[in-house]
Short mmCIF file of C-alpha atoms and ligand atoms in Angstrom, two decimals:
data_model
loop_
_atom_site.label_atom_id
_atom_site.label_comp_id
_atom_site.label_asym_id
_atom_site.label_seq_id
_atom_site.Cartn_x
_atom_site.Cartn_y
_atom_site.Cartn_z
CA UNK A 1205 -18.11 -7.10 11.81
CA UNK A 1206 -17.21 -3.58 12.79
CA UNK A 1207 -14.58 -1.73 14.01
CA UNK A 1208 -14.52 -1.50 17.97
CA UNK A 1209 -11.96 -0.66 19.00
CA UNK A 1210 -8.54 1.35 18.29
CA UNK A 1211 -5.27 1.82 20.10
CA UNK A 1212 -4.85 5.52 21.00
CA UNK A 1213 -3.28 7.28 23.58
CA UNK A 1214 -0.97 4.65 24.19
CA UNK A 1215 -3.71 2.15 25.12
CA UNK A 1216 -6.87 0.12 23.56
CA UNK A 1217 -10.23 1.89 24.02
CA UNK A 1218 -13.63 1.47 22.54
CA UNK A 1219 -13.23 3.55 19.25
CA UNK A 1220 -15.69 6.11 20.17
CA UNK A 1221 -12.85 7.50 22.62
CA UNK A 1222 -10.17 7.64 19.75
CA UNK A 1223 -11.17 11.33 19.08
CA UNK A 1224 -9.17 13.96 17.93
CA UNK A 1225 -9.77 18.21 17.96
CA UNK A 1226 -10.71 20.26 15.56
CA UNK A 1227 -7.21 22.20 16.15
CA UNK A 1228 -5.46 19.00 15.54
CA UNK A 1229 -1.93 19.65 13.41
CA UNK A 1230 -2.43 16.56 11.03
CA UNK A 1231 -5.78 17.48 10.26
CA UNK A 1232 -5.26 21.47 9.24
CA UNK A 1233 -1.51 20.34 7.57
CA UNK A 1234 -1.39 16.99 6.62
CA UNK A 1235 1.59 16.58 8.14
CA UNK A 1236 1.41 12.96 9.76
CA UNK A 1237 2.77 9.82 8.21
CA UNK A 1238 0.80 6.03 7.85
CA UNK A 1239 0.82 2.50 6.87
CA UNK A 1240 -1.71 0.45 5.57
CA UNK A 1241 -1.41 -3.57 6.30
CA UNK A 1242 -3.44 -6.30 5.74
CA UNK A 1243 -4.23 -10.04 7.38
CA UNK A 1244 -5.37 -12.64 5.43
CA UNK A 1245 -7.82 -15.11 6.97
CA UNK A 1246 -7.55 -18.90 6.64
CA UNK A 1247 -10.25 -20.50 7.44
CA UNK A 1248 -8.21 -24.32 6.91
CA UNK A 1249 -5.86 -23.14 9.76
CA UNK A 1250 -8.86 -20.90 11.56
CA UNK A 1251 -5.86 -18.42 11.43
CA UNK A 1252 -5.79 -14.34 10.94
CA UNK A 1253 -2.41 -13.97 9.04
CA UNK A 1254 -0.76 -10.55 8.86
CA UNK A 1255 1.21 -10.30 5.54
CA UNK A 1256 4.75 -8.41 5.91
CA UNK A 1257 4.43 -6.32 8.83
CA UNK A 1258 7.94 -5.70 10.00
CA UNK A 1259 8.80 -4.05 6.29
CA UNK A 1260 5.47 -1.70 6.97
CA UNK A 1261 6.59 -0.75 10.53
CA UNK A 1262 10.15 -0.14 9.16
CA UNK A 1263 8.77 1.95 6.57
CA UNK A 1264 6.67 3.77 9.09
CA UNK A 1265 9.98 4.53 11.18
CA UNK A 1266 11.26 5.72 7.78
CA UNK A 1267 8.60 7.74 6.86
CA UNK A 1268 8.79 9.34 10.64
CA UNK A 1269 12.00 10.51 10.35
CA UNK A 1270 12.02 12.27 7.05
CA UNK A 1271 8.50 14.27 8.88
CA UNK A 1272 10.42 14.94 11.93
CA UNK A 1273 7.81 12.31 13.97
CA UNK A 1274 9.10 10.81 17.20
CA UNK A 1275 7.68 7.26 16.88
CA UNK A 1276 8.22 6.50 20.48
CA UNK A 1277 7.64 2.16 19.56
CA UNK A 1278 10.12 -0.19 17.87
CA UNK A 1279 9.31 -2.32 14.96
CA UNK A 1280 8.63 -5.08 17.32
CA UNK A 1281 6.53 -3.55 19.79
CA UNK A 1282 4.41 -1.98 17.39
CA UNK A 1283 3.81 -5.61 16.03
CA UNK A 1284 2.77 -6.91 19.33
CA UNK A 1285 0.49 -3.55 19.71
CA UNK A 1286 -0.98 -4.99 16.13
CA UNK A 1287 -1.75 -8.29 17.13
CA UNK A 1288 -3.30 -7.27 20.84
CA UNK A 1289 -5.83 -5.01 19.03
CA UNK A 1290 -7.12 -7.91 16.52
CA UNK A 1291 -6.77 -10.29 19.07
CA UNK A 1292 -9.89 -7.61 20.66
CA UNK A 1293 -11.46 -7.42 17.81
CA UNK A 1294 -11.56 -11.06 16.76
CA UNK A 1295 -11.35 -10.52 13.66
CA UNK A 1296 -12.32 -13.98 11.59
CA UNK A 1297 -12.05 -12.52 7.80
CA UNK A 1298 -9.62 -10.42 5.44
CA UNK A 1299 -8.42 -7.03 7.31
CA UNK A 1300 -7.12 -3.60 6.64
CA UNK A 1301 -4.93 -2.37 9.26
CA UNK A 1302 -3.88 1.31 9.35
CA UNK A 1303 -1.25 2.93 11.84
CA UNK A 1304 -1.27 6.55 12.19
CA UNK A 1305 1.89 8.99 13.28
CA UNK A 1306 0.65 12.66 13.50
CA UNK A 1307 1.29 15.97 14.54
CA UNK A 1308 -1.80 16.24 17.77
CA UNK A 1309 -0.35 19.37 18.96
CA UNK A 1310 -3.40 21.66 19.13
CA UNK A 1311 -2.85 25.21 17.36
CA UNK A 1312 -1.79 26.96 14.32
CA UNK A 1313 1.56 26.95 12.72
CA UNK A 1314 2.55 25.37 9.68
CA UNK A 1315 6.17 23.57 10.46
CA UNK A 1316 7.69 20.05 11.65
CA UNK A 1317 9.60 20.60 14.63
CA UNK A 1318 8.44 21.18 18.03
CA UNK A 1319 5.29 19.72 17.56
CA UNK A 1320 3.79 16.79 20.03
CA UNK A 1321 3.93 13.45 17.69
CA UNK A 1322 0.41 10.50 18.97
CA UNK A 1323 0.53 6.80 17.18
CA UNK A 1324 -2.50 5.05 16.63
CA UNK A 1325 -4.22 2.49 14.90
CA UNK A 1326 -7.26 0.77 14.12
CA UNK A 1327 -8.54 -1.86 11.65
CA UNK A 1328 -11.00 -2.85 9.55
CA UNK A 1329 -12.97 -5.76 7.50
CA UNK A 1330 -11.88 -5.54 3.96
CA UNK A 1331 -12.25 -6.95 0.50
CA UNK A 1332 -11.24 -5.57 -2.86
CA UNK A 1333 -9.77 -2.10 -3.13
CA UNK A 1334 -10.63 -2.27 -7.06
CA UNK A 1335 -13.32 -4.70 -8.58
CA UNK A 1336 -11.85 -5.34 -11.43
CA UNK A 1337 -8.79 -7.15 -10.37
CA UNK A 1338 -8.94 -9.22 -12.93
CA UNK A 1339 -9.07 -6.37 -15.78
CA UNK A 1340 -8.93 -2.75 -14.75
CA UNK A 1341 -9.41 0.17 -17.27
CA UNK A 1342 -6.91 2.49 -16.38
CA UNK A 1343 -6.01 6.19 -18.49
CA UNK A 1344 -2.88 8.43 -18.13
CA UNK A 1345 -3.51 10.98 -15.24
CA UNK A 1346 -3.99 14.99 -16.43
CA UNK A 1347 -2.10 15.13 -12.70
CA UNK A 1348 1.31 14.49 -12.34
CA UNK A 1349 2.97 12.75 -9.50
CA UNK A 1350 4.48 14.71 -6.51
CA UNK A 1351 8.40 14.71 -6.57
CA UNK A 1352 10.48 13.78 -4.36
CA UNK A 1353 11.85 17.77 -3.54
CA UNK A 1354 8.30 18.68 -3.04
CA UNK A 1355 6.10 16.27 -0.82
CA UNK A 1356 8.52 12.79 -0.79
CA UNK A 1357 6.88 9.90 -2.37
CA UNK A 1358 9.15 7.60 -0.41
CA UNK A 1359 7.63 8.37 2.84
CA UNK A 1360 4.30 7.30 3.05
CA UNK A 1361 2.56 11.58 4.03
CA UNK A 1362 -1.13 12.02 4.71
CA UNK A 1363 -0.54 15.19 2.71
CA UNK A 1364 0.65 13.56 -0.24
CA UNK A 1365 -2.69 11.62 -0.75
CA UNK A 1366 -4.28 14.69 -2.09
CA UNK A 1367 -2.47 14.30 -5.01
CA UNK A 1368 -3.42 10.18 -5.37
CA UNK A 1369 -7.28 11.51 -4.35
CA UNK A 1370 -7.16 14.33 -7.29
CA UNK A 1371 -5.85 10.86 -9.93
CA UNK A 1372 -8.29 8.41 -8.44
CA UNK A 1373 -11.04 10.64 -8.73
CA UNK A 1374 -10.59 12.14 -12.06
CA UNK A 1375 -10.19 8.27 -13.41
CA UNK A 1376 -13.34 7.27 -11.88
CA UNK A 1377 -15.55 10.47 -13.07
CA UNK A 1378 -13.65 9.56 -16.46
CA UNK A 1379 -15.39 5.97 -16.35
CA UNK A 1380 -12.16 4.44 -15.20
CA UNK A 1381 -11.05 1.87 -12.92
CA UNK A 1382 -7.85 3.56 -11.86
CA UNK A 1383 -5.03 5.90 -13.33
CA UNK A 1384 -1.56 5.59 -13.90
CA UNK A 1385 0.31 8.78 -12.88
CA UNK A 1386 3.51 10.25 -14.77
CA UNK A 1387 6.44 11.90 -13.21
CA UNK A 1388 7.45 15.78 -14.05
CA UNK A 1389 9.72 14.23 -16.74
CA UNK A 1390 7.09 12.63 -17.87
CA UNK A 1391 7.97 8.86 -17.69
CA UNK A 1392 5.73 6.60 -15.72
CA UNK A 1393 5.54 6.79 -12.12
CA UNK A 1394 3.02 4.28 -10.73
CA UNK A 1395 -0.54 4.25 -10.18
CA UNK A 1396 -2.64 6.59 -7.71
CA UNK A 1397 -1.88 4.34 -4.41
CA UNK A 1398 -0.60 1.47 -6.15
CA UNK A 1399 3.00 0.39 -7.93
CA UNK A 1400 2.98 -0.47 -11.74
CA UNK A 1401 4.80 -3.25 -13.80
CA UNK A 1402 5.21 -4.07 -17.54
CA UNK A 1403 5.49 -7.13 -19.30
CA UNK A 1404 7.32 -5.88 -22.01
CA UNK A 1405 9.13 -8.80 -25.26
CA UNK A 1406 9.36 -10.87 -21.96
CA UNK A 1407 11.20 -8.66 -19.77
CA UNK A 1408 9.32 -7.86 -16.59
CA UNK A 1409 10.36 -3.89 -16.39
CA UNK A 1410 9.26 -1.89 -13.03
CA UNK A 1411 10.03 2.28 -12.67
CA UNK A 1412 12.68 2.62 -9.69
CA UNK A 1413 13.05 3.75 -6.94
CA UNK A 1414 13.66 7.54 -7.71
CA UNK A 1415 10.69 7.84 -10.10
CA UNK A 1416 9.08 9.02 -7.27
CA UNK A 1417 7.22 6.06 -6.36
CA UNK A 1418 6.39 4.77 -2.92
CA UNK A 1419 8.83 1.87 -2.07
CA UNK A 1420 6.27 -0.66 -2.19
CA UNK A 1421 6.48 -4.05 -0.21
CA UNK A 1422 4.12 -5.85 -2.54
CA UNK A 1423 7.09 -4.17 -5.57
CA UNK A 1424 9.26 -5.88 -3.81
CA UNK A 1425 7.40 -9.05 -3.47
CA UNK A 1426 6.47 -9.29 -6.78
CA UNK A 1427 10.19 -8.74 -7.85
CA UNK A 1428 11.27 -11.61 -5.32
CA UNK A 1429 8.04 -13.93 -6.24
CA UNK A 1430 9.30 -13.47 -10.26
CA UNK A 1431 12.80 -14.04 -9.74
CA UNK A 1432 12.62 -17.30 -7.63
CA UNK A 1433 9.22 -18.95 -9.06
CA UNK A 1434 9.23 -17.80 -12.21
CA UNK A 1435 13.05 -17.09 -12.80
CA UNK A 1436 12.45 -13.79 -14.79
CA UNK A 1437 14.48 -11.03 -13.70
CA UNK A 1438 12.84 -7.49 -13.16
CA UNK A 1439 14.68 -4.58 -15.28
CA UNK A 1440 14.74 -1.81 -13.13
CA UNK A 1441 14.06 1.57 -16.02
CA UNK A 1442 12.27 4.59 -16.62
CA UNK A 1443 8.99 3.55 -18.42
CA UNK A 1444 7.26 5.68 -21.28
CA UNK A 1445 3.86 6.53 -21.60
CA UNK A 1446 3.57 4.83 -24.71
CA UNK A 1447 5.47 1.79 -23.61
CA UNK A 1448 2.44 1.16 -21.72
CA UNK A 1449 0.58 0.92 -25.03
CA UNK A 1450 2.35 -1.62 -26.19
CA UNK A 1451 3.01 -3.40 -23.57
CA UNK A 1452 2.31 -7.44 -23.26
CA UNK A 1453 0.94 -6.85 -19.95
CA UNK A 1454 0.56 -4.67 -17.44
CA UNK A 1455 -0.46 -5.11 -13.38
CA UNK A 1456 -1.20 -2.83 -10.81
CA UNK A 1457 0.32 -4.22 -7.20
CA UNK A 1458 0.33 -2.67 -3.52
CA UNK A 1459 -1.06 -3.88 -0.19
CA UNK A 1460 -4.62 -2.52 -0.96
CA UNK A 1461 -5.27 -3.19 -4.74
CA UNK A 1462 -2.89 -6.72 -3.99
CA UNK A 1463 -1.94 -7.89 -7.71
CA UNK A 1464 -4.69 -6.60 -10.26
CA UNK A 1465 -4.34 -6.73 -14.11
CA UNK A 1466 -4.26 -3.80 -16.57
CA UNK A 1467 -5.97 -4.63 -19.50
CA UNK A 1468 -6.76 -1.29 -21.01
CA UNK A 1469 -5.15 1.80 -20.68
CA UNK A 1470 -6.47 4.83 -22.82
CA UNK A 1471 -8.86 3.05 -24.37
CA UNK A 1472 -5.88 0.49 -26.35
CA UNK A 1473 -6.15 -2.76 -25.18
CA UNK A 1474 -2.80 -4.15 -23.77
CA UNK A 1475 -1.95 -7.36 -24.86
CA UNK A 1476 -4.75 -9.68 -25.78
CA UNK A 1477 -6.69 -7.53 -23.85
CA UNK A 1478 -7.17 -10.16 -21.30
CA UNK A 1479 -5.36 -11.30 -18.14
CA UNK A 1480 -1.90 -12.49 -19.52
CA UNK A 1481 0.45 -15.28 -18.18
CA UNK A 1482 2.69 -13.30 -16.11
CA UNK A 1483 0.27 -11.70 -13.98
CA UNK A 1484 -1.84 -14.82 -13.98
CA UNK A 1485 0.98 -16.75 -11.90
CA UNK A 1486 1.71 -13.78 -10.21
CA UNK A 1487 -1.66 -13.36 -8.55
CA UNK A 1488 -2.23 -17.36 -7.75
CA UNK A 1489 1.27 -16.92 -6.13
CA UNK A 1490 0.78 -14.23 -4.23
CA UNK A 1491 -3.09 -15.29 -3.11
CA UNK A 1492 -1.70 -18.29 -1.72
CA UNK A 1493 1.23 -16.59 0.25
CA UNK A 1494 -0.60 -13.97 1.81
CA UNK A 1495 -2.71 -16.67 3.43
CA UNK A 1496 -0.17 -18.34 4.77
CA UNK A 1497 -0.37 -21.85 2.15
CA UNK A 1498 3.21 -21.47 0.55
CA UNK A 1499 5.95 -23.21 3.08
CA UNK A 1500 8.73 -21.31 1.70
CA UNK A 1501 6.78 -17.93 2.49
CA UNK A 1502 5.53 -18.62 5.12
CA UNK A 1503 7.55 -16.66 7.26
CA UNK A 1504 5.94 -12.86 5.68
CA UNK A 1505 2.87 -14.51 7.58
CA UNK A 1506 2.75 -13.03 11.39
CA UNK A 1507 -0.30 -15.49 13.19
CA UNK A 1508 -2.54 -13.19 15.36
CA UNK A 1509 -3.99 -15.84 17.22
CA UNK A 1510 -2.41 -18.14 19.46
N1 PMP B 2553 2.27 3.61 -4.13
C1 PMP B 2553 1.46 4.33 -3.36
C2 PMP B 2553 1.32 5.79 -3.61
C3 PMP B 2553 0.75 3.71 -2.31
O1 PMP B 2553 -0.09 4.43 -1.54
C4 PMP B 2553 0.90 2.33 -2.11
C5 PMP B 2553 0.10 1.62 -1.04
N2 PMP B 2553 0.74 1.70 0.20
C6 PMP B 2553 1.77 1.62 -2.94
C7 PMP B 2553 2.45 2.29 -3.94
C8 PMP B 2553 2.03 0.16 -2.74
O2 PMP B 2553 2.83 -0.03 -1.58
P1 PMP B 2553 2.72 -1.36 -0.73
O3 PMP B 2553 2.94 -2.49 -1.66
O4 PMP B 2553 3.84 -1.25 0.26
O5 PMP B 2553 1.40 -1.37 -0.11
#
Protein backbone atom coordinates (compact mmCIF):
# COMPACT_ATOMS: atom_id res chain seq x y z
CA UNK A 1 0.00 0.00 0.00
CA UNK A 2 0.89 3.60 -0.59
CA UNK A 3 0.90 6.66 1.00
CA UNK A 4 -2.45 8.72 0.46
CA UNK A 5 -2.77 10.84 2.37
CA UNK A 6 -0.94 13.42 4.88
CA UNK A 7 -2.07 15.90 7.49
CA UNK A 8 -1.05 19.43 6.40
CA UNK A 9 -2.35 22.63 6.87
CA UNK A 10 -3.99 21.71 9.88
CA UNK A 11 -6.19 19.11 8.15
CA UNK A 12 -6.02 15.55 6.20
CA UNK A 13 -5.81 15.89 2.39
CA UNK A 14 -4.96 13.56 -0.40
CA UNK A 15 -1.06 13.83 -0.37
CA UNK A 16 -0.80 15.36 -3.70
CA UNK A 17 -2.07 18.70 -1.90
CA UNK A 18 0.69 18.50 0.88
CA UNK A 19 2.98 20.74 -1.31
CA UNK A 20 5.39 23.06 -0.28
CA UNK A 21 7.36 26.23 -2.40
CA UNK A 22 10.38 26.37 -3.71
CA UNK A 23 11.04 29.54 -1.27
CA UNK A 24 10.15 27.37 1.60
CA UNK A 25 12.58 28.24 4.88
CA UNK A 26 13.14 24.48 5.86
CA UNK A 27 14.01 23.57 2.53
CA UNK A 28 16.87 26.47 1.68
CA UNK A 29 18.04 26.22 5.76
CA UNK A 30 17.27 23.16 7.23
CA UNK A 31 15.95 24.68 9.93
CA UNK A 32 12.79 22.49 10.88
CA UNK A 33 12.73 19.78 13.48
CA UNK A 34 11.09 15.84 13.11
CA UNK A 35 10.25 12.57 14.54
CA UNK A 36 10.22 9.37 13.14
CA UNK A 37 7.67 6.62 14.79
CA UNK A 38 6.71 3.41 14.00
CA UNK A 39 3.42 0.90 14.43
CA UNK A 40 3.80 -2.52 14.59
CA UNK A 41 1.10 -4.71 13.04
CA UNK A 42 -0.42 -7.78 14.73
CA UNK A 43 -2.08 -9.72 12.72
CA UNK A 44 -3.31 -12.22 16.07
CA UNK A 45 -5.07 -9.05 17.44
CA UNK A 46 -5.77 -7.57 13.62
CA UNK A 47 -4.26 -4.51 15.49
CA UNK A 48 -1.87 -1.46 14.12
CA UNK A 49 0.21 -0.76 17.34
CA UNK A 50 2.12 2.51 17.63
CA UNK A 51 5.28 1.91 19.78
CA UNK A 52 6.12 4.94 22.30
CA UNK A 53 4.55 7.85 20.86
CA UNK A 54 4.06 10.24 23.72
CA UNK A 55 8.16 10.14 24.38
CA UNK A 56 8.46 11.06 20.36
CA UNK A 57 5.88 13.91 20.59
CA UNK A 58 7.63 15.12 23.82
CA UNK A 59 10.79 15.04 22.11
CA UNK A 60 9.32 16.86 19.19
CA UNK A 61 8.09 19.72 21.69
CA UNK A 62 11.73 19.57 22.87
CA UNK A 63 13.31 19.72 19.79
CA UNK A 64 10.79 22.84 18.89
CA UNK A 65 11.83 24.87 21.45
CA UNK A 66 15.56 24.73 21.26
CA UNK A 67 14.68 25.83 17.04
CA UNK A 68 12.47 28.53 18.17
CA UNK A 69 9.24 26.39 16.48
CA UNK A 70 5.78 27.20 17.80
CA UNK A 71 4.26 23.68 17.84
CA UNK A 72 0.78 24.96 18.15
CA UNK A 73 -0.53 20.86 19.33
CA UNK A 74 -0.02 19.14 22.69
CA UNK A 75 1.45 15.77 23.10
CA UNK A 76 -2.00 14.42 23.19
CA UNK A 77 -3.56 16.00 20.37
CA UNK A 78 -0.85 15.31 18.15
CA UNK A 79 -1.45 11.55 19.11
CA UNK A 80 -5.03 11.66 18.19
CA UNK A 81 -3.92 13.64 14.81
CA UNK A 82 -1.57 10.25 14.45
CA UNK A 83 -4.09 7.80 14.82
CA UNK A 84 -6.95 9.76 12.54
CA UNK A 85 -4.46 9.74 9.61
CA UNK A 86 -3.75 5.77 9.81
CA UNK A 87 -7.10 5.20 10.68
CA UNK A 88 -7.41 6.89 6.62
CA UNK A 89 -4.94 5.10 5.47
CA UNK A 90 -5.78 1.67 6.85
CA UNK A 91 -2.80 0.73 7.25
CA UNK A 92 -2.71 -3.37 7.89
CA UNK A 93 1.32 -3.87 8.08
CA UNK A 94 4.56 -2.38 9.86
CA UNK A 95 4.64 1.66 9.48
CA UNK A 96 6.96 4.57 9.51
CA UNK A 97 5.41 7.62 10.73
CA UNK A 98 7.18 11.00 10.34
CA UNK A 99 5.96 14.45 11.84
CA UNK A 100 7.40 17.49 10.45
CA UNK A 101 7.84 21.16 12.33
CA UNK A 102 9.32 23.71 9.82
CA UNK A 103 10.04 27.07 9.06
CA UNK A 104 7.14 27.62 5.69
CA UNK A 105 7.70 31.23 5.72
CA UNK A 106 8.44 31.96 2.05
CA UNK A 107 11.73 34.17 1.49
CA UNK A 108 15.30 34.55 2.20
CA UNK A 109 16.93 35.07 5.50
CA UNK A 110 18.90 32.77 7.39
CA UNK A 111 17.60 33.08 11.28
CA UNK A 112 14.98 31.42 13.82
CA UNK A 113 12.77 33.98 14.99
CA UNK A 114 10.00 35.59 13.28
CA UNK A 115 9.49 33.01 10.97
CA UNK A 116 5.81 31.26 10.34
CA UNK A 117 6.26 27.55 12.00
CA UNK A 118 3.48 24.46 9.67
CA UNK A 119 3.28 20.72 11.38
CA UNK A 120 2.71 17.91 9.30
CA UNK A 121 2.87 14.40 8.87
CA UNK A 122 2.51 11.50 6.81
CA UNK A 123 3.32 7.75 6.91
CA UNK A 124 4.51 5.05 5.28
CA UNK A 125 4.76 1.01 4.79
CA UNK A 126 8.04 -0.04 6.17
CA UNK A 127 10.37 -2.93 6.80
CA UNK A 128 14.03 -3.02 7.65
CA UNK A 129 16.04 0.18 7.76
CA UNK A 130 19.33 -2.13 7.54
CA UNK A 131 19.31 -5.80 6.15
CA UNK A 132 21.60 -7.08 8.10
CA UNK A 133 20.01 -6.86 11.45
CA UNK A 134 21.25 -9.76 12.40
CA UNK A 135 25.10 -8.87 11.61
CA UNK A 136 25.94 -5.46 10.27
CA UNK A 137 29.52 -4.50 9.08
CA UNK A 138 30.03 -1.28 10.42
CA UNK A 139 33.71 1.03 10.16
CA UNK A 140 34.69 4.18 12.17
CA UNK A 141 33.34 7.32 10.29
CA UNK A 142 36.28 9.77 8.52
CA UNK A 143 33.22 12.36 9.73
CA UNK A 144 32.84 13.32 13.07
CA UNK A 145 29.63 13.90 14.87
CA UNK A 146 28.06 17.44 15.16
CA UNK A 147 28.39 18.90 18.78
CA UNK A 148 26.15 20.00 20.75
CA UNK A 149 27.45 24.09 20.44
CA UNK A 150 27.20 23.69 16.77
CA UNK A 151 23.95 21.97 15.35
CA UNK A 152 22.42 20.13 18.84
CA UNK A 153 22.30 16.46 18.60
CA UNK A 154 19.64 16.42 21.29
CA UNK A 155 17.06 17.97 19.18
CA UNK A 156 16.14 15.95 16.49
CA UNK A 157 17.21 19.15 13.18
CA UNK A 158 16.57 18.40 9.53
CA UNK A 159 19.89 20.22 9.17
CA UNK A 160 21.76 17.99 11.25
CA UNK A 161 21.05 14.93 8.94
CA UNK A 162 23.58 16.14 6.52
CA UNK A 163 26.07 15.15 8.71
CA UNK A 164 24.34 11.34 9.40
CA UNK A 165 23.82 11.40 5.22
CA UNK A 166 27.75 12.31 4.67
CA UNK A 167 28.48 8.82 7.50
CA UNK A 168 25.83 6.63 5.95
CA UNK A 169 26.96 7.21 2.64
CA UNK A 170 30.64 7.03 2.93
CA UNK A 171 29.98 3.47 4.89
CA UNK A 172 27.94 2.18 2.16
CA UNK A 173 30.37 3.33 -0.90
CA UNK A 174 33.02 1.74 1.62
CA UNK A 175 31.08 -1.73 1.32
CA UNK A 176 29.57 -1.18 4.72
CA UNK A 177 26.42 -1.74 6.39
CA UNK A 178 26.53 1.33 8.57
CA UNK A 179 29.14 3.59 10.50
CA UNK A 180 29.73 4.40 13.89
CA UNK A 181 30.49 8.14 14.31
CA UNK A 182 33.08 9.65 16.97
CA UNK A 183 32.71 12.82 18.85
CA UNK A 184 35.37 15.90 18.46
CA UNK A 185 37.14 14.27 21.47
CA UNK A 186 37.18 11.46 19.78
CA UNK A 187 35.26 8.88 21.95
CA UNK A 188 32.31 7.15 20.47
CA UNK A 189 29.23 8.91 19.76
CA UNK A 190 26.64 6.60 18.18
CA UNK A 191 25.89 5.46 14.84
CA UNK A 192 24.71 7.68 11.73
CA UNK A 193 20.80 7.73 12.83
CA UNK A 194 21.04 5.12 15.29
CA UNK A 195 22.32 4.80 19.23
CA UNK A 196 25.24 2.32 20.02
CA UNK A 197 25.83 -0.16 22.99
CA UNK A 198 28.73 -2.40 24.14
CA UNK A 199 28.82 -5.56 25.74
CA UNK A 200 31.92 -5.13 27.33
CA UNK A 201 33.49 -8.29 30.48
CA UNK A 202 29.62 -8.30 31.03
CA UNK A 203 28.90 -4.81 31.63
CA UNK A 204 26.37 -3.40 29.19
CA UNK A 205 28.17 0.24 28.67
CA UNK A 206 26.12 3.00 26.49
CA UNK A 207 27.86 6.77 25.62
CA UNK A 208 25.61 9.45 27.56
CA UNK A 209 23.77 11.79 27.13
CA UNK A 210 26.31 14.67 26.40
CA UNK A 211 28.34 12.66 23.86
CA UNK A 212 26.32 14.31 21.59
CA UNK A 213 23.97 11.67 20.84
CA UNK A 214 20.29 11.93 20.10
CA UNK A 215 18.32 10.96 23.31
CA UNK A 216 17.02 7.90 21.89
CA UNK A 217 13.68 6.21 23.07
CA UNK A 218 14.69 2.78 21.87
CA UNK A 219 18.35 3.84 24.37
CA UNK A 220 16.14 4.13 26.77
CA UNK A 221 14.19 1.05 26.18
CA UNK A 222 16.90 -1.04 25.83
CA UNK A 223 18.37 0.32 29.19
CA UNK A 224 14.85 -0.37 30.92
CA UNK A 225 14.31 -3.88 28.92
CA UNK A 226 18.14 -4.92 30.43
CA UNK A 227 17.65 -3.79 33.80
CA UNK A 228 14.22 -5.46 34.55
CA UNK A 229 14.45 -8.75 32.20
CA UNK A 230 17.76 -9.31 32.20
CA UNK A 231 18.88 -7.56 35.53
CA UNK A 232 22.16 -6.08 34.03
CA UNK A 233 22.67 -2.60 34.74
CA UNK A 234 23.79 -0.16 31.86
CA UNK A 235 27.17 1.87 32.76
CA UNK A 236 26.62 5.10 31.52
CA UNK A 237 30.73 6.19 30.02
CA UNK A 238 32.58 7.62 27.34
CA UNK A 239 33.43 4.70 24.93
CA UNK A 240 36.83 4.40 22.92
CA UNK A 241 37.28 3.63 19.53
CA UNK A 242 39.16 0.70 20.29
CA UNK A 243 36.87 -0.48 23.01
CA UNK A 244 34.71 -1.25 20.20
CA UNK A 245 37.35 -3.71 19.01
CA UNK A 246 37.27 -5.59 21.72
CA UNK A 247 34.17 -5.53 22.64
CA UNK A 248 31.91 -8.88 23.44
CA UNK A 249 29.21 -7.38 21.53
CA UNK A 250 28.04 -4.61 20.06
CA UNK A 251 24.20 -3.46 18.76
CA UNK A 252 23.00 -0.72 16.92
CA UNK A 253 19.29 0.45 18.36
CA UNK A 254 16.80 3.41 17.33
CA UNK A 255 13.22 3.47 16.07
CA UNK A 256 14.30 2.83 12.39
CA UNK A 257 17.24 0.27 12.52
CA UNK A 258 15.06 -1.27 15.91
CA UNK A 259 17.81 -3.58 17.70
CA UNK A 260 20.47 -4.80 15.02
CA UNK A 261 23.79 -6.57 15.88
CA UNK A 262 27.36 -5.36 15.20
CA UNK A 263 29.40 -8.05 14.30
CA UNK A 264 32.27 -6.40 12.54
CA UNK A 265 33.58 -3.16 12.84
CA UNK A 266 36.81 -2.26 10.79
CA UNK A 267 37.15 -5.31 9.44
CA UNK A 268 37.85 -7.14 13.38
CA UNK A 269 35.25 -9.28 14.17
CA UNK A 270 33.59 -8.45 17.59
CA UNK A 271 33.05 -11.19 19.70
CA UNK A 272 32.55 -14.54 18.09
CA UNK A 273 31.76 -12.67 15.25
CA UNK A 274 28.23 -13.76 15.45
CA UNK A 275 25.05 -12.49 17.14
CA UNK A 276 25.92 -12.76 20.93
CA UNK A 277 23.58 -13.46 23.95
CA UNK A 278 22.88 -10.05 25.03
CA UNK A 279 21.61 -8.71 21.93
CA UNK A 280 19.97 -12.00 21.13
CA UNK A 281 17.41 -11.48 24.18
CA UNK A 282 17.41 -8.04 23.54
CA UNK A 283 15.93 -8.22 20.06
CA UNK A 284 13.27 -11.25 20.91
CA UNK A 285 12.31 -8.80 23.76
CA UNK A 286 11.91 -5.96 22.08
CA UNK A 287 10.15 -7.77 18.76
CA UNK A 288 7.59 -8.97 20.96
CA UNK A 289 6.89 -5.57 22.79
CA UNK A 290 6.66 -3.45 19.94
CA UNK A 291 3.80 -5.65 18.77
CA UNK A 292 2.00 -5.38 21.55
CA UNK A 293 2.59 -9.48 22.99
CA UNK A 294 4.41 -8.56 26.36
CA UNK A 295 1.56 -7.71 29.20
CA UNK A 296 3.88 -5.78 31.25
CA UNK A 297 4.68 -3.46 28.10
CA UNK A 298 1.95 -3.27 26.86
CA UNK A 299 1.17 0.07 27.73
CA UNK A 300 4.26 1.74 25.06
CA UNK A 301 1.60 0.15 22.59
CA UNK A 302 -1.03 3.06 21.45
CA UNK A 303 -4.00 0.78 19.31
CA UNK A 304 -4.95 2.77 16.12
CA UNK A 305 -7.95 0.97 15.52
CA UNK A 306 -10.91 0.80 17.53
N1 LIG B 1 20.49 8.87 16.89
C1 LIG B 1 20.11 9.49 15.78
C2 LIG B 1 21.02 10.48 15.15
C3 LIG B 1 18.85 9.22 15.22
O1 LIG B 1 18.46 9.83 14.08
C4 LIG B 1 18.02 8.26 15.84
C5 LIG B 1 16.69 7.90 15.22
N2 LIG B 1 15.68 8.79 15.62
C6 LIG B 1 18.46 7.65 17.01
C7 LIG B 1 19.71 7.98 17.51
C8 LIG B 1 17.60 6.67 17.75
O2 LIG B 1 16.56 7.37 18.41
P1 LIG B 1 15.17 6.68 18.69
O3 LIG B 1 15.46 5.42 19.43
O4 LIG B 1 14.43 7.65 19.55
O5 LIG B 1 14.53 6.45 17.40
Amino acid sequence: MATRYAFFGGAIVPIEQARVSIMTHTLNYGTGCFEGIRAYWNPDEEQLFIFRMPEHYERLHQSSHILHCQLPYTVQQLGDITIELLRREGFRQDTYIRPLVYKATEGIGVRLHNLEDAFALFALPYGKYVDSEEGCRACVSSWRRLDDNMIPPRAKVVGSYVNSALCKTEAALNGYDEAIVLDEEGHVSEGSAENLFMVRRGVLVTPGETANILEGITRATVMQLAREELGIETVVRPIDRTELYVADELFYCGTGVQIAVVTEVDHRPIGSGQMGPVGRMLRDLYFDIVRGRNAKYRHWCTPVYA
